[in-house]
Amino acid sequence: MSDRLKDLKPGEIGEIIGYEGSDPVYRNKLLAMGLTKGIEVKLIKVAPLGDPVEVMVRDYNLSLRKAEADILQIRRKC
């Protein structure tokens, strides 16, 4: 079962398992930022209106727009 990044709560960790949608621009942007399949991401915080979201990936913090975050399919880690 997969979720999207927005389904995580702050502090939860997920593993990227794929990308939803067909927009290659956003997908290539995510890949360039190191958000590749198999990488763990931790949701740090979400802005009050839901945009942007801050995640920790590969030992650095990264802010993503909601549209970018919605593309990421993840598997929750326990």
C-alpha positions as a LaTeX table, in Angstrom:
\begin{tabular}{lrrr}
\hline
Residue & $x$ (\AA) & $y$ (\AA) & $z$ (\AA) \\
\hline
Met1 & 0.00 & 0.00 & 0.00 \\
Ser2 & 1.33 & 3.44 & $-0.87$ \\
Asp3 & 0.59 & 6.88 & 0.46 \\
Arg4 & 1.62 & 10.31 & $-0.63$ \\
Leu5 & 3.98 & 12.58 & 1.24 \\
Lys6 & 1.08 & 14.76 & 2.36 \\
Asp7 & $-0.40$ & 11.77 & 4.22 \\
Leu8 & 2.52 & 11.72 & 6.68 \\
Lys9 & 2.40 & 13.58 & 9.97 \\
Pro10 & 5.38 & 15.65 & 11.16 \\
Gly11 & 8.06 & 13.30 & 12.47 \\
Glu12 & 6.94 & 10.32 & 10.38 \\
Ile13 & 9.26 & 8.66 & 7.87 \\
Gly14 & 8.48 & 7.16 & 4.49 \\
Glu15 & 10.40 & 5.54 & 1.67 \\
Ile16 & 9.93 & 6.88 & $-1.85$ \\
Ile17 & 8.50 & 4.13 & $-4.04$ \\
Gly18 & 7.40 & 6.09 & $-7.10$ \\
Tyr19 & 6.05 & 9.23 & $-8.68$ \\
Glu20 & 2.41 & 9.95 & $-9.43$ \\
Gly21 & 1.30 & 11.89 & $-12.47$ \\
Ser22 & 2.84 & 12.38 & $-15.85$ \\
Asp23 & 4.46 & 15.82 & $-15.60$ \\
Pro24 & 8.14 & 15.19 & $-16.40$ \\
Val25 & 9.12 & 18.71 & $-15.31$ \\
Tyr26 & 8.19 & 18.11 & $-11.66$ \\
Arg27 & 9.52 & 14.55 & $-11.71$ \\
Asn28 & 12.91 & 15.67 & $-13.09$ \\
Lys29 & 13.05 & 18.47 & $-10.52$ \\
Leu30 & 12.48 & 15.98 & $-7.69$ \\
Leu31 & 15.14 & 13.63 & $-9.06$ \\
Ala32 & 17.62 & 16.52 & $-9.30$ \\
Met33 & 17.00 & 17.30 & $-5.62$ \\
Gly34 & 17.88 & 13.73 & $-4.64$ \\
Leu35 & 14.34 & 12.44 & $-4.16$ \\
Thr36 & 14.90 & 9.08 & $-5.85$ \\
Lys37 & 13.22 & 5.71 & $-5.35$ \\
Gly38 & 14.32 & 3.89 & $-2.22$ \\
Ile39 & 15.33 & 7.05 & $-0.32$ \\
Glu40 & 13.81 & 7.74 & 3.09 \\
Val41 & 12.19 & 11.10 & 3.74 \\
Lys42 & 11.08 & 12.48 & 7.09 \\
Leu43 & 8.32 & 15.06 & 7.21 \\
Ile44 & 9.58 & 17.91 & 9.39 \\
Lys45 & 6.73 & 20.42 & 9.17 \\
Val46 & 3.89 & 21.71 & 7.03 \\
Ala47 & 3.11 & 25.40 & 6.61 \\
Pro48 & $-0.23$ & 26.54 & 8.09 \\
Leu49 & $-1.95$ & 26.56 & 4.70 \\
Gly50 & $-0.27$ & 23.32 & 3.60 \\
Asp51 & 2.26 & 24.89 & 1.26 \\
Pro52 & 5.24 & 24.45 & 1.45 \\
Val53 & 6.24 & 21.30 & 3.31 \\
Glu54 & 9.67 & 20.73 & 4.83 \\
Val55 & 11.26 & 17.30 & 4.62 \\
Met56 & 14.60 & 15.82 & 5.64 \\
Val57 & 16.23 & 13.80 & 2.89 \\
Arg58 & 19.84 & 12.58 & 2.69 \\
Asp59 & 20.75 & 14.51 & 5.87 \\
Tyr60 & 19.52 & 17.91 & 4.68 \\
Asn61 & 16.25 & 19.80 & 4.97 \\
Leu62 & 14.34 & 20.61 & 1.82 \\
Ser63 & 11.20 & 22.68 & 1.25 \\
Leu64 & 8.80 & 21.45 & $-1.41$ \\
Arg65 & 5.76 & 23.08 & $-2.93$ \\
Lys66 & 2.52 & 21.20 & $-2.41$ \\
Ala67 & 2.38 & 20.33 & $-6.13$ \\
Glu68 & 5.84 & 18.76 & $-5.92$ \\
Ala69 & 5.12 & 16.90 & $-2.69$ \\
Asp70 & 1.86 & 15.49 & $-4.10$ \\
Ile71 & 3.80 & 13.63 & $-6.82$ \\
Leu72 & 5.79 & 11.52 & $-4.35$ \\
Gln73 & 4.39 & 8.07 & $-3.60$ \\
Ile74 & 5.76 & 6.68 & $-0.36$ \\
Arg75 & 5.60 & 3.65 & 1.89 \\
Arg76 & 5.39 & 4.47 & 5.58 \\
Lys77 & 8.21 & 3.27 & 7.82 \\
Cys78 & 7.34 & 2.04 & 11.29 \\
\hline
\end{tabular}
